[in-house]
PDB file of C-alpha atoms in Angstrom:
ATOM      1  CA  UNK A   1     109.744  78.673 124.611  1.00 45.00           C
ATOM      2  CA  UNK A   2     110.572  82.102 125.384  1.00 53.00           C
ATOM      3  CA  UNK A   3     113.991  82.476 126.954  1.00 52.00           C
ATOM      4  CA  UNK A   4     114.446  84.903 130.156  1.00 58.00           C
ATOM      5  CA  UNK A   5     115.912  88.040 129.603  1.00 57.00           C
ATOM      6  CA  UNK A   6     117.546  90.725 130.957  1.00 65.00           C
ATOM      7  CA  UNK A   7     115.039  93.862 132.551  1.00 64.00           C
ATOM      8  CA  UNK A   8     113.950  96.123 129.809  1.00 73.00           C
ATOM      9  CA  UNK A   9     115.917  94.381 127.269  1.00 81.00           C
ATOM     10  CA  UNK A  10     113.502  91.835 125.475  1.00 86.00           C
ATOM     11  CA  UNK A  11     114.446  88.820 123.803  1.00 90.00           C
ATOM     12  CA  UNK A  12     115.385  90.365 120.184  1.00 92.00           C
ATOM     13  CA  UNK A  13     113.861  86.722 118.878  1.00 90.00           C
ATOM     14  CA  UNK A  14     110.213  88.043 119.580  1.00 90.00           C
ATOM     15  CA  UNK A  15     109.987  91.788 119.302  1.00 89.00           C
ATOM     16  CA  UNK A  16     108.348  91.461 115.755  1.00 86.00           C
ATOM     17  CA  UNK A  17     105.978  89.375 114.607  1.00 88.00           C
ATOM     18  CA  UNK A  18     107.340  86.149 112.964  1.00 87.00           C
ATOM     19  CA  UNK A  19     107.042  84.165 109.760  1.00 92.00           C
ATOM     20  CA  UNK A  20     105.618  82.229 107.900  1.00 89.00           C
ATOM     21  CA  UNK A  21     102.988  85.370 107.117  1.00 91.00           C
ATOM     22  CA  UNK A  22      99.769  84.679 105.182  1.00 88.00           C
ATOM     23  CA  UNK A  23     100.355  86.430 101.432  1.00 82.00           C
ATOM     24  CA  UNK A  24      96.687  86.778 100.660  1.00 79.00           C
ATOM     25  CA  UNK A  25      95.979  88.758 104.199  1.00 76.00           C
ATOM     26  CA  UNK A  26      99.115  90.687 104.237  1.00 79.00           C
ATOM     27  CA  UNK A  27      98.176  93.974 102.157  1.00 75.00           C
ATOM     28  CA  UNK A  28      96.909  94.636  98.452  1.00 63.00           C
ATOM     29  CA  UNK A  29      98.352  96.667  96.114  1.00 61.00           C
ATOM     30  CA  UNK A  30      97.863 100.300  97.082  1.00 65.00           C
ATOM     31  CA  UNK A  31      96.583  99.638 100.233  1.00 73.00           C
ATOM     32  CA  UNK A  32      97.485 102.287 102.835  1.00 78.00           C
ATOM     33  CA  UNK A  33     100.211 101.073 105.509  1.00 85.00           C
ATOM     34  CA  UNK A  34      97.356 100.772 108.473  1.00 81.00           C
ATOM     35  CA  UNK A  35      96.190  97.311 106.240  1.00 83.00           C
ATOM     36  CA  UNK A  36      98.793  95.488 106.596  1.00 88.00           C
ATOM     37  CA  UNK A  37      98.784  92.479 108.830  1.00 88.00           C
ATOM     38  CA  UNK A  38     100.303  91.645 111.037  1.00 88.00           C
ATOM     39  CA  UNK A  39     100.672  95.300 111.677  1.00 85.00           C
ATOM     40  CA  UNK A  40     103.982  97.044 111.693  1.00 88.00           C
ATOM     41  CA  UNK A  41     105.755  98.952 114.843  1.00 87.00           C
ATOM     42  CA  UNK A  42     106.619 102.195 113.764  1.00 92.00           C
ATOM     43  CA  UNK A  43     107.090 103.411 117.425  1.00 84.00           C
ATOM     44  CA  UNK A  44     104.389 105.245 117.628  1.00 84.00           C
ATOM     45  CA  UNK A  45     103.733 103.452 121.176  1.00 83.00           C
ATOM     46  CA  UNK A  46     107.476 102.192 121.785  1.00 82.00           C
ATOM     47  CA  UNK A  47     110.016 104.826 120.663  1.00 87.00           C
ATOM     48  CA  UNK A  48     111.382 106.945 123.347  1.00 82.00           C
ATOM     49  CA  UNK A  49     113.483 110.019 122.549  1.00 84.00           C
ATOM     50  CA  UNK A  50     116.089 111.700 124.427  1.00 89.00           C
ATOM     51  CA  UNK A  51     116.514 114.797 122.887  1.00 91.00           C
ATOM     52  CA  UNK A  52     119.520 114.056 121.031  1.00 96.00           C
ATOM     53  CA  UNK A  53     118.382 116.579 117.779  1.00 98.00           C
ATOM     54  CA  UNK A  54     117.051 119.225 119.774  1.00 96.00           C
ATOM     55  CA  UNK A  55     116.417 122.225 117.501  1.00 95.00           C
ATOM     56  CA  UNK A  56     117.188 120.680 114.111  1.00 98.00           C
ATOM     57  CA  UNK A  57     115.893 121.039 111.287  1.00 98.00           C
ATOM     58  CA  UNK A  58     115.040 117.107 109.251  1.00 98.00           C
ATOM     59  CA  UNK A  59     113.752 116.085 105.756  1.00 98.00           C
ATOM     60  CA  UNK A  60     112.710 112.646 105.356  1.00 98.00           C
ATOM     61  CA  UNK A  61     112.791 112.058 101.726  1.00 98.00           C
ATOM     62  CA  UNK A  62     109.603 109.273 102.256  1.00 98.00           C
ATOM     63  CA  UNK A  63     108.896 109.612 105.577  1.00 98.00           C
ATOM     64  CA  UNK A  64     105.162 109.290 105.244  1.00 97.00           C
ATOM     65  CA  UNK A  65     105.259 105.242 105.957  1.00 96.00           C
ATOM     66  CA  UNK A  66     107.707 102.125 106.268  1.00 96.00           C
ATOM     67  CA  UNK A  67     111.049 103.278 107.882  1.00 98.00           C
ATOM     68  CA  UNK A  68     110.172 106.201 106.973  1.00 98.00           C
ATOM     69  CA  UNK A  69     107.603 106.863 109.111  1.00 98.00           C
ATOM     70  CA  UNK A  70     109.604 105.522 111.924  1.00 98.00           C
ATOM     71  CA  UNK A  71     112.322 108.017 111.152  1.00 98.00           C
ATOM     72  CA  UNK A  72     110.381 110.659 111.146  1.00 98.00           C
ATOM     73  CA  UNK A  73     108.415 109.692 114.662  1.00 98.00           C
ATOM     74  CA  UNK A  74     111.819 108.975 116.113  1.00 98.00           C
ATOM     75  CA  UNK A  75     113.526 112.425 115.151  1.00 98.00           C
ATOM     76  CA  UNK A  76     110.381 114.639 116.511  1.00 98.00           C
ATOM     77  CA  UNK A  77     111.024 112.673 119.647  1.00 97.00           C
ATOM     78  CA  UNK A  78     114.362 113.429 119.722  1.00 97.00           C
ATOM     79  CA  UNK A  79     113.638 117.382 119.600  1.00 97.00           C
ATOM     80  CA  UNK A  80     114.072 117.731 115.586  1.00 98.00           C
ATOM     81  CA  UNK A  81     111.280 119.590 113.366  1.00 98.00           C
ATOM     82  CA  UNK A  82     110.257 117.777 110.805  1.00 98.00           C
ATOM     83  CA  UNK A  83     109.729 118.134 106.812  1.00 98.00           C
ATOM     84  CA  UNK A  84     108.789 114.994 104.738  1.00 98.00           C
ATOM     85  CA  UNK A  85     107.421 113.941 101.743  1.00 98.00           C
ATOM     86  CA  UNK A  86     105.084 111.311  99.856  1.00 97.00           C
ATOM     87  CA  UNK A  87     104.935 110.555  96.375  1.00 96.00           C
ATOM     88  CA  UNK A  88     101.411 108.828  96.274  1.00 91.00           C
ATOM     89  CA  UNK A  89      99.977 107.374  99.102  1.00 91.00           C
ATOM     90  CA  UNK A  90      98.056 110.324 100.796  1.00 95.00           C
ATOM     91  CA  UNK A  91      96.619 108.231 103.135  1.00 95.00           C
ATOM     92  CA  UNK A  92      99.887 107.486 104.671  1.00 95.00           C
ATOM     93  CA  UNK A  93     101.181 111.059 104.299  1.00 97.00           C
ATOM     94  CA  UNK A  94      98.241 112.082 106.430  1.00 97.00           C
ATOM     95  CA  UNK A  95      98.222 109.407 109.186  1.00 96.00           C
ATOM     96  CA  UNK A  96     102.323 110.374 109.654  1.00 97.00           C
ATOM     97  CA  UNK A  97     101.208 114.091 109.779  1.00 97.00           C
ATOM     98  CA  UNK A  98      98.610 113.208 112.754  1.00 96.00           C
ATOM     99  CA  UNK A  99     100.810 111.109 114.404  1.00 97.00           C
ATOM    100  CA  UNK A 100     103.571 114.220 114.435  1.00 97.00           C
ATOM    101  CA  UNK A 101     100.870 117.087 115.190  1.00 95.00           C
ATOM    102  CA  UNK A 102     100.615 114.634 118.514  1.00 94.00           C
ATOM    103  CA  UNK A 103     104.355 115.126 119.599  1.00 91.00           C
ATOM    104  CA  UNK A 104     103.929 117.995 122.161  1.00 81.00           C
ATOM    105  CA  UNK A 105     106.089 121.102 120.571  1.00 86.00           C
ATOM    106  CA  UNK A 106     106.957 119.787 117.327  1.00 92.00           C
ATOM    107  CA  UNK A 107     107.060 121.375 113.736  1.00 96.00           C
ATOM    108  CA  UNK A 108     106.076 119.037 111.371  1.00 97.00           C
ATOM    109  CA  UNK A 109     105.167 119.848 107.524  1.00 98.00           C
ATOM    110  CA  UNK A 110     104.287 117.609 104.437  1.00 98.00           C
ATOM    111  CA  UNK A 111     105.058 117.812 100.626  1.00 98.00           C
ATOM    112  CA  UNK A 112     104.518 115.696  97.724  1.00 98.00           C
ATOM    113  CA  UNK A 113     107.959 114.741  95.569  1.00 98.00           C
ATOM    114  CA  UNK A 114     108.425 113.028  92.653  1.00 98.00           C
ATOM    115  CA  UNK A 115     112.030 112.534  93.254  1.00 98.00           C
ATOM    116  CA  UNK A 116     113.336 111.275  89.396  1.00 98.00           C
ATOM    117  CA  UNK A 117     113.164 114.777  88.629  1.00 98.00           C
ATOM    118  CA  UNK A 118     115.539 117.213  89.701  1.00 98.00           C
ATOM    119  CA  UNK A 119     113.876 120.527  89.494  1.00 98.00           C
ATOM    120  CA  UNK A 120     111.241 119.087  91.673  1.00 98.00           C
ATOM    121  CA  UNK A 121     113.990 118.036  93.990  1.00 98.00           C
ATOM    122  CA  UNK A 122     116.054 121.535  93.911  1.00 98.00           C
ATOM    123  CA  UNK A 123     112.644 123.144  94.500  1.00 98.00           C
ATOM    124  CA  UNK A 124     111.935 121.344  97.112  1.00 98.00           C
ATOM    125  CA  UNK A 125     115.028 121.773  99.447  1.00 98.00           C
ATOM    126  CA  UNK A 126     113.966 125.649  98.671  1.00 98.00           C
ATOM    127  CA  UNK A 127     110.898 125.262  99.560  1.00 98.00           C
ATOM    128  CA  UNK A 128     112.273 123.458 102.975  1.00 98.00           C
ATOM    129  CA  UNK A 129     114.763 126.414 104.015  1.00 98.00           C
ATOM    130  CA  UNK A 130     112.403 129.282 103.119  1.00 98.00           C
ATOM    131  CA  UNK A 131     109.509 127.301 105.340  1.00 98.00           C
ATOM    132  CA  UNK A 132     111.981 126.478 108.040  1.00 98.00           C
ATOM    133  CA  UNK A 133     114.624 128.856 107.947  1.00 98.00           C
ATOM    134  CA  UNK A 134     117.638 126.222 107.733  1.00 98.00           C
ATOM    135  CA  UNK A 135     118.191 122.290 106.861  1.00 98.00           C
ATOM    136  CA  UNK A 136     120.051 120.526 109.025  1.00 98.00           C
ATOM    137  CA  UNK A 137     119.227 116.519 108.595  1.00 98.00           C
ATOM    138  CA  UNK A 138     118.570 115.135 105.118  1.00 99.00           C
ATOM    139  CA  UNK A 139     117.410 111.580 105.163  1.00 99.00           C
ATOM    140  CA  UNK A 140     117.156 109.890 101.785  1.00 98.00           C
ATOM    141  CA  UNK A 141     114.667 106.959 102.579  1.00 98.00           C
ATOM    142  CA  UNK A 142     112.218 107.144  99.227  1.00 97.00           C
ATOM    143  CA  UNK A 143     112.657 104.069  96.948  1.00 97.00           C
ATOM    144  CA  UNK A 144     110.689 101.768  94.680  1.00 96.00           C
ATOM    145  CA  UNK A 145     111.229  97.937  93.570  1.00 95.00           C
ATOM    146  CA  UNK A 146     109.730  95.358  91.659  1.00 95.00           C
ATOM    147  CA  UNK A 147     110.182  91.748  91.511  1.00 94.00           C
ATOM    148  CA  UNK A 148     111.435  89.467  87.945  1.00 96.00           C
ATOM    149  CA  UNK A 149     111.379  86.094  87.293  1.00 94.00           C
ATOM    150  CA  UNK A 150     113.465  86.245  84.990  1.00 96.00           C
ATOM    151  CA  UNK A 151     115.768  88.252  82.781  1.00 97.00           C
ATOM    152  CA  UNK A 152     113.186  88.152  79.855  1.00 97.00           C
ATOM    153  CA  UNK A 153     110.645  89.981  81.983  1.00 97.00           C
ATOM    154  CA  UNK A 154     112.498  92.939  82.899  1.00 97.00           C
ATOM    155  CA  UNK A 155     111.802  95.303  80.637  1.00 97.00           C
ATOM    156  CA  UNK A 156     114.169  98.497  79.764  1.00 98.00           C
ATOM    157  CA  UNK A 157     111.614 101.061  81.164  1.00 98.00           C
ATOM    158  CA  UNK A 158     111.841  99.706  84.043  1.00 97.00           C
ATOM    159  CA  UNK A 159     115.233  99.489  84.547  1.00 98.00           C
ATOM    160  CA  UNK A 160     115.684 103.059  83.947  1.00 98.00           C
ATOM    161  CA  UNK A 161     112.712 104.342  85.689  1.00 98.00           C
ATOM    162  CA  UNK A 162     114.073 102.277  88.857  1.00 98.00           C
ATOM    163  CA  UNK A 163     117.235 104.215  88.784  1.00 98.00           C
ATOM    164  CA  UNK A 164     115.659 107.472  87.665  1.00 98.00           C
ATOM    165  CA  UNK A 165     113.766 107.223  91.325  1.00 98.00           C
ATOM    166  CA  UNK A 166     116.270 105.539  93.812  1.00 98.00           C
ATOM    167  CA  UNK A 167     119.362 106.460  92.326  1.00 98.00           C
ATOM    168  CA  UNK A 168     119.047 109.655  90.221  1.00 98.00           C
ATOM    169  CA  UNK A 169     116.941 110.941  92.901  1.00 98.00           C
ATOM    170  CA  UNK A 170     119.316 110.136  95.356  1.00 98.00           C
ATOM    171  CA  UNK A 171     122.214 111.535  93.556  1.00 98.00           C
ATOM    172  CA  UNK A 172     119.756 115.269  93.234  1.00 98.00           C
ATOM    173  CA  UNK A 173     118.566 115.505  96.982  1.00 98.00           C
ATOM    174  CA  UNK A 174     122.731 115.017  97.876  1.00 98.00           C
ATOM    175  CA  UNK A 175     123.945 117.399  95.198  1.00 98.00           C
ATOM    176  CA  UNK A 176     121.244 119.999  95.869  1.00 98.00           C
ATOM    177  CA  UNK A 177     121.182 119.504  99.866  1.00 98.00           C
ATOM    178  CA  UNK A 178     124.979 120.765  99.924  1.00 98.00           C
ATOM    179  CA  UNK A 179     123.877 124.246  99.096  1.00 98.00           C
ATOM    180  CA  UNK A 180     121.756 124.394 102.053  1.00 98.00           C
ATOM    181  CA  UNK A 181     122.979 122.776 104.962  1.00 98.00           C
ATOM    182  CA  UNK A 182     125.434 123.882 106.981  1.00 95.00           C
ATOM    183  CA  UNK A 183     128.441 122.654 109.013  1.00 97.00           C
ATOM    184  CA  UNK A 184     127.531 120.019 111.424  1.00 98.00           C
ATOM    185  CA  UNK A 185     124.706 119.112 109.614  1.00 98.00           C
ATOM    186  CA  UNK A 186     124.543 115.496 108.383  1.00 98.00           C
ATOM    187  CA  UNK A 187     122.633 113.028 104.858  1.00 99.00           C
ATOM    188  CA  UNK A 188     121.407 109.771 105.346  1.00 99.00           C
ATOM    189  CA  UNK A 189     120.721 107.486 102.695  1.00 98.00           C
ATOM    190  CA  UNK A 190     118.985 104.153 103.003  1.00 98.00           C
ATOM    191  CA  UNK A 191     121.033 101.666 101.400  1.00 98.00           C
ATOM    192  CA  UNK A 192     120.596  97.781 101.273  1.00 97.00           C
ATOM    193  CA  UNK A 193     121.506  94.486 102.217  1.00 96.00           C
ATOM    194  CA  UNK A 194     121.445  94.063  98.417  1.00 96.00           C
ATOM    195  CA  UNK A 195     123.933  96.773  97.777  1.00 97.00           C
ATOM    196  CA  UNK A 196     126.369  94.122  98.715  1.00 95.00           C
ATOM    197  CA  UNK A 197     124.251  90.602  98.233  1.00 94.00           C
ATOM    198  CA  UNK A 198     121.813  90.898  95.257  1.00 95.00           C
ATOM    199  CA  UNK A 199     119.223  89.260  95.014  1.00 94.00           C
ATOM    200  CA  UNK A 200     118.286  87.923  90.960  1.00 96.00           C
ATOM    201  CA  UNK A 201     114.655  88.880  90.982  1.00 94.00           C
ATOM    202  CA  UNK A 202     115.424  92.384  92.316  1.00 96.00           C
ATOM    203  CA  UNK A 203     118.260  93.432  90.147  1.00 98.00           C
ATOM    204  CA  UNK A 204     117.138  96.727  89.008  1.00 98.00           C
ATOM    205  CA  UNK A 205     116.542  97.677  92.742  1.00 98.00           C
ATOM    206  CA  UNK A 206     119.408  95.703  94.063  1.00 98.00           C
ATOM    207  CA  UNK A 207     121.549  97.822  91.671  1.00 98.00           C
ATOM    208  CA  UNK A 208     120.181 100.982  92.269  1.00 98.00           C
ATOM    209  CA  UNK A 209     120.712  99.881  95.944  1.00 98.00           C
ATOM    210  CA  UNK A 210     124.624  99.301  95.182  1.00 98.00           C
ATOM    211  CA  UNK A 211     125.031 102.746  93.504  1.00 98.00           C
ATOM    212  CA  UNK A 212     123.618 104.901  96.648  1.00 98.00           C
ATOM    213  CA  UNK A 213     126.040 102.671  98.499  1.00 98.00           C
ATOM    214  CA  UNK A 214     128.918 103.975  96.065  1.00 98.00           C
ATOM    215  CA  UNK A 215     127.630 106.910  95.714  1.00 98.00           C
ATOM    216  CA  UNK A 216     127.451 107.323  99.674  1.00 98.00           C
ATOM    217  CA  UNK A 217     131.422 107.426 100.075  1.00 98.00           C
ATOM    218  CA  UNK A 218     131.918 109.826  97.171  1.00 98.00           C
ATOM    219  CA  UNK A 219     129.653 112.426  98.891  1.00 98.00           C
ATOM    220  CA  UNK A 220     130.952 111.610 102.360  1.00 98.00           C
ATOM    221  CA  UNK A 221     134.502 112.681 100.403  1.00 98.00           C
ATOM    222  CA  UNK A 222     133.047 116.046  99.205  1.00 98.00           C
ATOM    223  CA  UNK A 223     130.426 116.677 101.766  1.00 98.00           C
ATOM    224  CA  UNK A 224     133.295 116.607 104.861  1.00 98.00           C
ATOM    225  CA  UNK A 225     135.072 119.741 103.441  1.00 97.00           C
ATOM    226  CA  UNK A 226     131.938 121.975 104.028  1.00 98.00           C
ATOM    227  CA  UNK A 227     132.072 120.222 107.911  1.00 98.00           C
ATOM    228  CA  UNK A 228     129.257 117.819 106.755  1.00 98.00           C
ATOM    229  CA  UNK A 229     129.020 114.102 107.425  1.00 98.00           C
ATOM    230  CA  UNK A 230     127.554 111.646 104.886  1.00 99.00           C
ATOM    231  CA  UNK A 231     126.700 107.830 106.064  1.00 98.00           C
ATOM    232  CA  UNK A 232     124.122 105.573 104.752  1.00 98.00           C
ATOM    233  CA  UNK A 233     122.042 102.614 106.649  1.00 98.00           C
ATOM    234  CA  UNK A 234     122.155  99.334 104.963  1.00 98.00           C
ATOM    235  CA  UNK A 235     118.766  97.019 106.130  1.00 97.00           C
ATOM    236  CA  UNK A 236     118.080  93.796 105.630  1.00 96.00           C
ATOM    237  CA  UNK A 237     114.239  92.404 105.571  1.00 95.00           C
ATOM    238  CA  UNK A 238     111.818  95.374 107.454  1.00 96.00           C
ATOM    239  CA  UNK A 239     108.137  94.656 107.611  1.00 93.00           C
ATOM    240  CA  UNK A 240     106.431  97.305 105.668  1.00 91.00           C
ATOM    241  CA  UNK A 241     103.581  96.871 102.740  1.00 86.00           C
ATOM    242  CA  UNK A 242     106.482  97.557 100.272  1.00 84.00           C
ATOM    243  CA  UNK A 243     106.826  93.573 101.115  1.00 90.00           C
ATOM    244  CA  UNK A 244     103.564  91.902 100.313  1.00 89.00           C
ATOM    245  CA  UNK A 245     102.779  94.961  97.345  1.00 86.00           C
ATOM    246  CA  UNK A 246     106.133  93.796  95.381  1.00 84.00           C
ATOM    247  CA  UNK A 247     107.357  90.254  96.613  1.00 87.00           C
ATOM    248  CA  UNK A 248     105.821  86.660  95.107  1.00 85.00           C
ATOM    249  CA  UNK A 249     103.918  85.107  97.240  1.00 87.00           C
ATOM    250  CA  UNK A 250     106.360  82.694  98.447  1.00 88.00           C
ATOM    251  CA  UNK A 251     108.697  85.070  99.567  1.00 89.00           C
ATOM    252  CA  UNK A 252     106.160  87.208 101.482  1.00 93.00           C
ATOM    253  CA  UNK A 253     105.277  83.815 103.146  1.00 94.00           C
ATOM    254  CA  UNK A 254     108.776  83.254 104.539  1.00 93.00           C
ATOM    255  CA  UNK A 255     109.903  87.116 104.532  1.00 93.00           C
ATOM    256  CA  UNK A 256     112.929  87.354 107.158  1.00 93.00           C
ATOM    257  CA  UNK A 257     113.162  83.647 107.710  1.00 94.00           C
ATOM    258  CA  UNK A 258     116.293  83.724 106.521  1.00 93.00           C
ATOM    259  CA  UNK A 259     117.940  85.493 109.417  1.00 95.00           C
ATOM    260  CA  UNK A 260     119.384  85.002 112.411  1.00 96.00           C
ATOM    261  CA  UNK A 261     116.685  86.067 114.724  1.00 96.00           C
ATOM    262  CA  UNK A 262     114.258  84.172 112.078  1.00 95.00           C
ATOM    263  CA  UNK A 263     112.137  87.605 111.334  1.00 96.00           C
ATOM    264  CA  UNK A 264     112.260  90.804 109.380  1.00 95.00           C
ATOM    265  CA  UNK A 265     112.950  93.740 111.422  1.00 96.00           C
ATOM    266  CA  UNK A 266     109.952  96.175 112.599  1.00 97.00           C
ATOM    267  CA  UNK A 267     110.707  99.523 111.017  1.00 96.00           C
ATOM    268  CA  UNK A 268     110.966 100.973 114.450  1.00 97.00           C
ATOM    269  CA  UNK A 269     114.300  99.320 114.639  1.00 97.00           C
ATOM    270  CA  UNK A 270     116.025 100.685 112.361  1.00 98.00           C
ATOM    271  CA  UNK A 271     114.634 104.466 113.322  1.00 98.00           C
ATOM    272  CA  UNK A 272     118.246 104.376 116.487  1.00 98.00           C
ATOM    273  CA  UNK A 273     120.242 103.623 113.647  1.00 98.00           C
ATOM    274  CA  UNK A 274     119.280 106.876 112.073  1.00 98.00           C
ATOM    275  CA  UNK A 275     118.927 108.693 114.992  1.00 98.00           C
ATOM    276  CA  UNK A 276     122.832 107.799 115.859  1.00 98.00           C
ATOM    277  CA  UNK A 277     123.591 108.924 112.489  1.00 98.00           C
ATOM    278  CA  UNK A 278     122.354 112.046 113.272  1.00 98.00           C
ATOM    279  CA  UNK A 279     123.510 112.955 116.565  1.00 98.00           C
ATOM    280  CA  UNK A 280     127.009 114.572 117.407  1.00 97.00           C
ATOM    281  CA  UNK A 281     127.462 111.500 118.980  1.00 97.00           C
ATOM    282  CA  UNK A 282     128.398 109.979 115.335  1.00 98.00           C
ATOM    283  CA  UNK A 283     130.464 113.505 115.009  1.00 98.00           C
ATOM    284  CA  UNK A 284     133.924 110.889 114.072  1.00 98.00           C
ATOM    285  CA  UNK A 285     131.077 108.654 111.745  1.00 98.00           C
ATOM    286  CA  UNK A 286     131.113 109.497 107.835  1.00 98.00           C
ATOM    287  CA  UNK A 287     131.667 107.476 104.343  1.00 98.00           C
ATOM    288  CA  UNK A 288     129.806 104.754 106.323  1.00 98.00           C
ATOM    289  CA  UNK A 289     127.554 102.061 105.604  1.00 98.00           C
ATOM    290  CA  UNK A 290     125.945 100.937 108.733  1.00 97.00           C
ATOM    291  CA  UNK A 291     123.965  97.278 108.324  1.00 96.00           C
ATOM    292  CA  UNK A 292     121.111  96.359 110.482  1.00 96.00           C
ATOM    293  CA  UNK A 293     120.371  93.063 108.992  1.00 96.00           C
ATOM    294  CA  UNK A 294     119.217  90.856 111.687  1.00 95.00           C
ATOM    295  CA  UNK A 295     122.514  88.197 110.663  1.00 92.00           C
ATOM    296  CA  UNK A 296     120.889  87.417 107.047  1.00 81.00           C
ATOM    297  CA  UNK A 297     121.835  84.393 105.857  1.00 61.00           C
ATOM    298  CA  UNK A 298     122.342  84.149 102.366  1.00 49.00           C
ATOM    299  CA  UNK A 299     119.736  81.067 101.223  1.00 39.00           C
TER     300      UNK A 299
END
């Protein structure tokens, strides 16, 4: 039975889909985001902007799907010009581009990026500055993960490649972005609850997210000397195609049930945290790791 709620403030227990999920129908490997069942909310209809990022230029790395798509839409509705990247999923990139094109007066452009390559990261940042004239906000959101049943199943190559994409890529982009972002700008990285409460079956991914949390604090110390803030968001379980594509079926079925809300977040629920950290309202916030975990409990 649903409880009564404050007007215009829905009960958070029932905002998103509740487990159990059907892993057979959720989303197949390589399928685009619009095939996810139940569908995810990226803010297409639910997010209302208030021009908090007016006249800013924002680059969202991995902005084509999941949390990245929600950030791209939210930033656009807050008045920012949007540059976003994708790696391989061109369909998702096209869908996000079309959604952004529907935002009146918002300029947007999509770029393909292999963030494990330092030169590609450096060239991308220069290209964005050439195309837009400047860069104010960098959001590092792209990552890869694989689940493993035992330590013996983790190949050395898998561990190295996960670090090259997630940790090295974040380092490259932060380092080179500081050559372009002017004072008053910011960088926001995506860490994870796995940074601090690692699951064994996500060992390589969790290790990279711990590295990102640590790098965020180190970069914040360097960047503030230039008047640039650096923070990270540490999401808990979020319903995106990455989940059914990379996790065991039993984990998919009960995904998000180990939170106080009893469900995973929708991507649109994470976007306001990224908006706040990019806005002038967060002028006294740097070197922080903002959790958004739904009160996840250890199991």
